Amino acid sequence: MKRFFIFLSCVLFFSSMHGQIFLEQPLTNSQKDKLSIDGRSYPVGVNGEDARRLIVSRNISKRLQVQLEEFYEKFGTRERISTSFLLKWQVKKRLHLFAGTQGVYDINQLSGEQELMQVNLSAGLGYEVNSDLLLELGFQGKVNKSGGDLSGKVINPNVFSLRASF
């Protein structure tokens, strides 16, 4: 984890050496009203698998964005909801850093109640290759002490992720 933060520090340092100005500029009225909502529902699988995703984003300034994301998945007798809150900061035209929190909940099939399984802190960086492809490299560190999910499976405490959005 220490190496990851050293890597992020190096990215910030080198991007500032190339003349990038880090001052926040106020948004124009058209940018302030920009609220982005993206919802996706994936096809139901042969075994009844179901997955849905909702992302709501809002620009705070030209470089800073707030994002809320919810992901629902069902597989067999297991249902899980993942909710995250991220801050995204635009370092360069195509490069951004992100940091935030995430809560993962299992839904009890018998009672319908949600049980908090995991709380993560996440950080990473993203690069927009072109208008149709976004790559993000991130790290999630578990901060609570729960042992595992309802099936007894131990949840990994720390995860590196590579995500592509197209």
Coordinates of N, CA and C in Angstrom, one line a residue:
M1 N 0.8 -1.2 0.0 CA 0.0 0.0 0.0 C 0.9 1.2 0.0
K2 N 2.0 1.2 0.7 CA 2.9 2.3 0.7 C 3.4 2.6 -0.7
R3 N 3.7 1.6 -1.5 CA 4.2 1.8 -2.8 C 3.2 2.5 -3.7
F4 N 1.9 2.1 -3.5 CA 0.8 2.7 -4.3 C 0.8 4.3 -4.0
F5 N 0.8 4.7 -2.8 CA 0.8 6.1 -2.5 C 2.0 6.8 -3.0
I6 N 3.2 6.2 -3.0 CA 4.4 6.7 -3.6 C 4.2 6.9 -5.1
F7 N 3.6 5.9 -5.7 CA 3.3 6.1 -7.1 C 2.4 7.2 -7.4
L8 N 1.3 7.4 -6.7 CA 0.4 8.5 -6.8 C 1.1 9.9 -6.6
S9 N 2.0 9.9 -5.6 CA 2.7 11.1 -5.4 C 3.6 11.5 -6.6
C10 N 4.2 10.5 -7.1 CA 5.1 10.7 -8.3 C 4.3 11.2 -9.5
V11 N 3.1 10.7 -9.7 CA 2.2 11.2 -10.8 C 1.9 12.6 -10.6
L12 N 1.5 13.0 -9.4 CA 1.2 14.4 -9.1 C 2.4 15.3 -9.3
F13 N 3.6 14.8 -8.8 CA 4.8 15.6 -8.9 C 5.2 15.9 -10.4
F14 N 5.2 14.8 -11.2 CA 5.6 15.0 -12.6 C 4.6 15.7 -13.4
S15 N 3.3 15.6 -13.1 CA 2.4 16.4 -13.9 C 2.5 17.9 -13.5
S16 N 2.9 18.2 -12.3 CA 3.0 19.6 -11.9 C 4.3 20.2 -12.5
M17 N 5.3 19.3 -12.8 CA 6.6 19.8 -13.4 C 6.4 20.2 -14.8
H18 N 5.3 19.7 -15.5 CA 5.1 20.0 -16.9 C 4.3 21.2 -17.1
G19 N 4.2 22.1 -16.1 CA 3.6 23.4 -16.3 C 2.1 23.3 -16.1
Q20 N 1.5 22.3 -15.5 CA 0.1 22.2 -15.3 C -0.3 23.1 -14.1
I21 N -1.3 23.9 -14.3 CA -1.7 24.8 -13.2 C -2.8 24.1 -12.5
F22 N -2.7 24.0 -11.1 CA -3.7 23.3 -10.3 C -4.7 24.2 -9.7
L23 N -4.8 25.4 -10.1 CA -5.8 26.3 -9.5 C -7.2 25.9 -10.0
E24 N -8.2 25.9 -9.2 CA -9.5 25.7 -9.6 C -10.1 26.9 -10.2
Q25 N -10.8 26.7 -11.3 CA -11.5 27.8 -12.0 C -13.0 27.7 -11.8
P26 N -13.7 28.8 -11.6 CA -15.2 28.6 -11.4 C -15.8 28.1 -12.7
L27 N -16.9 27.4 -12.5 CA -17.7 26.9 -13.6 C -18.6 27.9 -14.2
T28 N -18.8 27.8 -15.5 CA -19.8 28.6 -16.1 C -21.2 28.1 -15.8
N29 N -22.3 28.8 -16.0 CA -23.6 28.3 -15.7 C -24.0 27.0 -16.4
S30 N -23.6 26.9 -17.6 CA -23.9 25.6 -18.4 C -23.2 24.4 -17.8
Q31 N -21.9 24.6 -17.2 CA -21.2 23.5 -16.6 C -21.8 23.2 -15.2
K32 N -22.2 24.2 -14.5 CA -22.8 23.9 -13.2 C -24.0 23.0 -13.2
D33 N -24.8 23.2 -14.2 CA -26.1 22.5 -14.3 C -25.8 21.1 -14.9
K34 N -24.6 20.7 -15.2 CA -24.3 19.4 -15.8 C -24.4 18.3 -14.8
L35 N -25.5 17.6 -14.8 CA -25.7 16.4 -14.0 C -25.8 15.2 -14.9
S36 N -24.9 14.3 -14.7 CA -24.8 13.1 -15.6 C -25.4 11.9 -14.9
I37 N -26.3 11.2 -15.5 CA -26.9 10.0 -14.9 C -26.7 8.9 -16.0
D38 N -26.1 7.8 -15.6 CA -25.9 6.6 -16.4 C -26.4 5.4 -15.7
G39 N -27.4 4.7 -16.3 CA -27.9 3.5 -15.7 C -27.8 2.4 -16.7
R40 N -27.4 1.2 -16.2 CA -27.3 0.0 -17.1 C -27.9 -1.2 -16.4
S41 N -28.6 -2.0 -17.2 CA -29.1 -3.2 -16.7 C -28.6 -4.3 -17.7
Y42 N -27.9 -5.3 -17.1 CA -27.3 -6.3 -17.9 C -28.3 -7.4 -18.1
P43 N -28.2 -8.2 -19.2 CA -29.1 -9.3 -19.5 C -29.1 -10.3 -18.4
V44 N -30.3 -10.8 -18.1 CA -30.5 -11.9 -17.1 C -29.9 -13.1 -17.6
G45 N -29.0 -13.8 -16.8 CA -28.3 -15.0 -17.2 C -29.2 -16.2 -17.2
V46 N -28.7 -17.3 -17.6 CA -29.5 -18.6 -17.7 C -29.8 -19.1 -16.3
N47 N -29.0 -18.8 -15.3 CA -29.2 -19.2 -13.9 C -29.9 -18.2 -13.1
G48 N -30.5 -17.1 -13.7 CA -31.2 -16.1 -13.0 C -30.3 -14.9 -12.5
E49 N -29.0 -14.9 -13.0 CA -28.1 -13.8 -12.6 C -28.7 -12.5 -13.1
D50 N -28.5 -11.5 -12.3 CA -29.1 -10.2 -12.6 C -28.1 -9.1 -12.1
A51 N -27.8 -8.1 -12.9 CA -26.9 -7.1 -12.5 C -27.4 -5.7 -13.0
R52 N -27.3 -4.7 -12.2 CA -27.7 -3.4 -12.6 C -26.7 -2.4 -12.0
R53 N -26.5 -1.3 -12.7 CA -25.5 -0.3 -12.3 C -26.1 1.1 -12.5
L54 N -25.9 2.0 -11.6 CA -26.4 3.4 -11.7 C -25.3 4.3 -11.2
I55 N -24.9 5.3 -12.1 CA -23.9 6.3 -11.7 C -24.5 7.7 -11.9
V56 N -24.3 8.5 -10.9 CA -24.7 9.9 -10.9 C -23.5 10.8 -10.7
S57 N -23.2 11.7 -11.6 CA -22.0 12.5 -11.5 C -22.4 14.0 -11.6
R58 N -21.7 14.8 -10.9 CA -21.9 16.3 -10.9 C -20.6 17.0 -10.8
N59 N -20.4 18.0 -11.7 CA -19.2 18.8 -11.7 C -19.3 19.8 -10.6
I60 N -18.2 19.9 -9.8 CA -18.1 21.0 -8.7 C -17.4 22.2 -9.3
S61 N -16.3 21.9 -10.0 CA -15.5 22.9 -10.7 C -15.0 22.3 -12.0
K62 N -14.2 23.0 -12.7 CA -13.7 22.5 -14.0 C -12.9 21.2 -13.8
R63 N -12.2 21.1 -12.7 CA -11.4 19.9 -12.4 C -11.9 18.9 -11.4
L64 N -12.9 19.3 -10.6 CA -13.4 18.4 -9.6 C -14.8 17.9 -9.8
Q65 N -15.0 16.6 -9.7 CA -16.3 16.0 -9.9 C -16.7 15.1 -8.8
V66 N -17.9 15.0 -8.4 CA -18.5 14.1 -7.4 C -19.2 13.0 -8.1
Q67 N -19.1 11.8 -7.7 CA -19.7 10.7 -8.4 C -20.3 9.7 -7.3
L68 N -21.6 9.4 -7.5 CA -22.2 8.3 -6.7 C -22.5 7.1 -7.6
E69 N -22.2 5.9 -7.1 CA -22.4 4.7 -7.9 C -23.0 3.7 -7.1
E70 N -24.0 3.0 -7.6 CA -24.6 1.8 -7.0 C -24.6 0.7 -8.0
F71 N -24.2 -0.5 -7.5 CA -24.2 -1.7 -8.3 C -24.9 -2.8 -7.5
Y72 N -25.9 -3.4 -8.2 CA -26.7 -4.5 -7.7 C -26.4 -5.8 -8.4
E73 N -26.2 -6.9 -7.7 CA -26.0 -8.1 -8.4 C -26.7 -9.2 -7.6
K74 N -27.3 -10.2 -8.4 CA -27.9 -11.4 -7.8 C -27.4 -12.6 -8.6
F75 N -27.0 -13.6 -7.8 CA -26.5 -14.8 -8.4 C -27.0 -15.9 -7.5
G76 N -27.9 -16.8 -8.0 CA -28.4 -17.9 -7.2 C -29.2 -17.3 -6.0
T77 N -28.8 -17.7 -4.8 CA -29.4 -17.3 -3.6 C -28.7 -16.1 -3.0
R78 N -27.8 -15.5 -3.6 CA -27.0 -14.4 -3.1 C -27.4 -13.1 -3.8
E79 N -27.6 -12.0 -3.0 CA -27.9 -10.7 -3.5 C -26.9 -9.8 -2.8
R80 N -26.3 -8.8 -3.6 CA -25.4 -7.9 -3.0 C -25.6 -6.5 -3.6
I81 N -25.4 -5.5 -2.8 CA -25.5 -4.1 -3.3 C -24.2 -3.4 -2.9
S82 N -23.6 -2.7 -3.8 CA -22.3 -2.0 -3.5 C -22.6 -0.5 -3.8
T83 N -22.3 0.4 -2.9 CA -22.6 1.8 -3.0 C -21.3 2.5 -2.8
S84 N -20.9 3.5 -3.7 CA -19.7 4.2 -3.5 C -19.8 5.7 -3.7
F85 N -19.0 6.5 -3.1 CA -18.9 7.9 -3.3 C -17.5 8.2 -3.6
L86 N -17.3 8.9 -4.8 CA -16.0 9.2 -5.3 C -15.8 10.7 -5.6
L87 N -14.6 11.2 -5.4 CA -14.2 12.5 -5.8 C -13.2 12.3 -7.0
K88 N -13.4 12.9 -8.1 CA -12.5 12.8 -9.2 C -11.9 14.2 -9.5
W89 N -10.6 14.2 -9.6 CA -9.9 15.4 -9.9 C -9.1 15.3 -11.2
Q90 N -9.4 16.2 -12.2 CA -8.8 16.2 -13.5 C -7.4 16.8 -13.4
V91 N -6.3 16.0 -13.5 CA -5.0 16.5 -13.4 C -4.5 17.1 -14.8
K92 N -4.8 16.4 -15.8 CA -4.5 16.8 -17.2 C -5.7 16.6 -18.0
K93 N -5.7 16.9 -19.3 CA -6.8 16.8 -20.2 C -7.5 15.4 -20.1
R94 N -6.6 14.4 -20.2 CA -7.1 13.0 -20.2 C -6.8 12.2 -18.9
L95 N -6.2 12.7 -18.0 CA -5.7 12.0 -16.8 C -6.5 12.5 -15.6
H96 N -7.1 11.6 -14.7 CA -7.7 12.1 -13.5 C -7.3 11.1 -12.4
L97 N -7.4 11.7 -11.2 CA -7.2 10.9 -9.9 C -8.6 10.8 -9.3
F98 N -8.8 9.7 -8.5 CA -10.0 9.5 -7.8 C -9.8 8.9 -6.4
A99 N -10.6 9.3 -5.5 CA -10.6 8.7 -4.1 C -12.0 8.7 -3.6
G100 N -12.2 7.8 -2.7 CA -13.6 7.7 -2.1 C -13.8 6.5 -1.2
T101 N -15.0 6.3 -0.9 CA -15.4 5.2 0.0 C -16.4 4.3 -0.7
Q102 N -16.5 3.1 -0.2 CA -17.5 2.1 -0.8 C -18.0 1.2 0.3
G103 N -19.3 1.0 0.3 CA -19.9 0.0 1.3 C -20.5 -1.1 0.5
V104 N -20.3 -2.3 0.9 CA -20.8 -3.5 0.3 C -21.8 -4.2 1.3
Y105 N -23.0 -4.5 0.8 CA -24.1 -5.0 1.6 C -24.5 -6.3 1.0
D106 N -24.7 -7.4 1.8 CA -25.4 -8.6 1.4 C -26.8 -8.5 1.9
I107 N -27.8 -9.0 1.0 CA -29.2 -8.9 1.4 C -29.6 -10.3 1.8
N108 N -30.1 -10.4 3.0 CA -30.6 -11.7 3.5 C -31.9 -12.1 2.7
Q109 N -31.8 -13.3 2.1 CA -32.9 -13.8 1.3 C -34.2 -14.0 2.0
L110 N -34.1 -14.4 3.3 CA -35.2 -14.8 4.1 C -35.9 -13.5 4.7
S111 N -35.2 -12.6 5.2 CA -35.8 -11.4 5.9 C -35.8 -10.2 5.0
G112 N -35.0 -10.1 3.9 CA -34.9 -9.0 3.1 C -34.1 -7.8 3.6
E113 N -33.4 -8.0 4.8 CA -32.6 -7.0 5.4 C -31.2 -7.0 4.9
Q114 N -30.6 -5.8 4.9 CA -29.3 -5.6 4.4 C -28.3 -5.8 5.5
E115 N -27.2 -6.4 5.3 CA -26.1 -6.6 6.3 C -24.8 -6.0 5.7
L116 N -24.2 -5.1 6.4 CA -23.0 -4.5 5.9 C -21.9 -5.5 6.0
M117 N -21.2 -5.8 4.9 CA -20.2 -6.8 4.8 C -18.8 -6.2 4.8
Q118 N -18.7 -5.0 4.1 CA -17.3 -4.5 3.9 C -17.4 -3.0 3.6
V119 N -16.4 -2.3 4.2 CA -16.3 -0.9 3.9 C -14.9 -0.7 3.3
N120 N -14.8 0.0 2.2 CA -13.5 0.1 1.5 C -13.1 1.6 1.4
L121 N -11.9 1.9 1.4 CA -11.4 3.2 1.0 C -10.7 2.9 -0.4
S122 N -10.9 3.8 -1.4 CA -10.3 3.5 -2.7 C -9.6 4.7 -3.2
A123 N -8.6 4.5 -4.0 CA -7.9 5.6 -4.7 C -7.3 5.0 -6.0
G124 N -7.1 5.9 -6.9 CA -6.5 5.4 -8.2 C -6.4 6.5 -9.2
L125 N -6.1 6.1 -10.4 CA -6.0 7.1 -11.5 C -6.7 6.5 -12.7
G126 N -7.2 7.4 -13.6 CA -7.8 7.0 -14.8 C -7.3 7.8 -16.0
Y127 N -7.3 7.1 -17.2 CA -6.8 7.8 -18.4 C -7.9 7.5 -19.5
E128 N -8.3 8.6 -20.1 CA -9.2 8.5 -21.2 C -8.4 8.4 -22.5
V129 N -8.4 7.1 -23.1 CA -7.6 6.8 -24.3 C -8.2 7.6 -25.5
N130 N -9.5 7.5 -25.6 CA -10.3 8.3 -26.6 C -11.7 8.5 -26.0
S131 N -12.6 9.1 -26.8 CA -13.9 9.4 -26.3 C -14.7 8.1 -26.0
D132 N -14.3 7.0 -26.5 CA -15.0 5.7 -26.3 C -14.4 4.8 -25.3
L133 N -13.2 5.1 -24.8 CA -12.5 4.2 -23.9 C -11.8 4.9 -22.7
L134 N -12.2 4.5 -21.5 CA -11.6 5.0 -20.3 C -11.0 3.8 -19.5
L135 N -9.7 4.0 -19.1 CA -9.0 3.0 -18.3 C -8.8 3.5 -16.9
E136 N -9.1 2.7 -15.9 CA -8.9 3.2 -14.5 C -8.1 2.1 -13.8
L137 N -7.1 2.5 -13.1 CA -6.3 1.6 -12.2 C -6.5 2.1 -10.8
G138 N -6.9 1.2 -9.9 CA -7.3 1.6 -8.5 C -6.8 0.6 -7.5
F139 N -6.9 1.0 -6.2 CA -6.6 0.2 -5.1 C -7.8 0.4 -4.1
Q140 N -8.3 -0.7 -3.5 CA -9.3 -0.7 -2.5 C -8.8 -1.3 -1.3
G141 N -8.8 -0.6 -0.1 CA -8.4 -1.2 1.1 C -9.5 -1.3 2.1
K142 N -9.7 -2.5 2.6 CA -10.8 -2.8 3.5 C -10.5 -2.2 4.9
V143 N -11.5 -1.5 5.5 CA -11.3 -0.8 6.7 C -12.1 -1.3 7.9
N144 N -13.1 -2.2 7.6 CA -13.9 -2.8 8.8 C -13.4 -4.2 9.1
K145 N -13.9 -4.8 10.1 CA -13.4 -6.1 10.6 C -14.4 -7.3 10.3
S146 N -15.3 -7.1 9.4 CA -16.2 -8.3 9.2 C -15.4 -9.4 8.6
G147 N -15.9 -10.7 8.9 CA -15.1 -11.8 8.5 C -15.4 -12.3 7.1
G148 N -16.7 -12.4 6.7 CA -17.0 -12.9 5.4 C -18.5 -12.6 5.1
D149 N -18.9 -13.1 3.9 CA -20.3 -12.9 3.5 C -21.2 -14.0 4.0
L150 N -22.4 -14.0 3.6 CA -23.4 -14.9 4.2 C -23.1 -16.4 3.9
S151 N -22.4 -16.6 2.8 CA -22.1 -18.0 2.5 C -20.8 -18.5 3.2
G152 N -20.2 -17.6 4.0 CA -18.9 -18.0 4.7 C -17.7 -17.7 3.9
K153 N -17.8 -17.1 2.7 CA -16.6 -16.8 1.9 C -15.9 -15.6 2.5
V154 N -14.6 -15.7 2.7 CA -13.9 -14.6 3.2 C -13.7 -13.5 2.1
I155 N -13.9 -12.3 2.5 CA -13.8 -11.2 1.5 C -12.4 -10.7 1.6
N156 N -11.8 -10.5 0.4 CA -10.4 -10.0 0.3 C -10.2 -8.6 1.0
P157 N -9.2 -8.4 1.8 CA -9.1 -7.2 2.5 C -8.5 -6.0 1.5
N158 N -7.7 -6.3 0.6 CA -7.1 -5.3 -0.3 C -7.1 -5.8 -1.7
V159 N -7.6 -4.9 -2.6 CA -7.7 -5.3 -4.0 C -7.2 -4.3 -4.9
F160 N -6.4 -4.7 -5.9 CA -6.0 -3.8 -7.0 C -7.0 -4.1 -8.2
S161 N -7.4 -3.0 -8.9 CA -8.4 -3.2 -9.9 C -8.0 -2.5 -11.2
L162 N -8.3 -3.0 -12.3 CA -8.1 -2.4 -13.6 C -9.5 -2.5 -14.3
R163 N -10.0 -1.3 -14.6 CA -11.4 -1.2 -15.2 C -11.3 -0.5 -16.5
A164 N -12.1 -1.0 -17.4 CA -12.2 -0.3 -18.7 C -13.7 0.0 -19.0
S165 N -14.0 1.2 -19.3 CA -15.3 1.6 -19.7 C -15.4 2.0 -21.1
F166 N -16.2 1.4 -21.9 CA -16.4 1.8 -23.3 C -17.8 1.7 -23.8

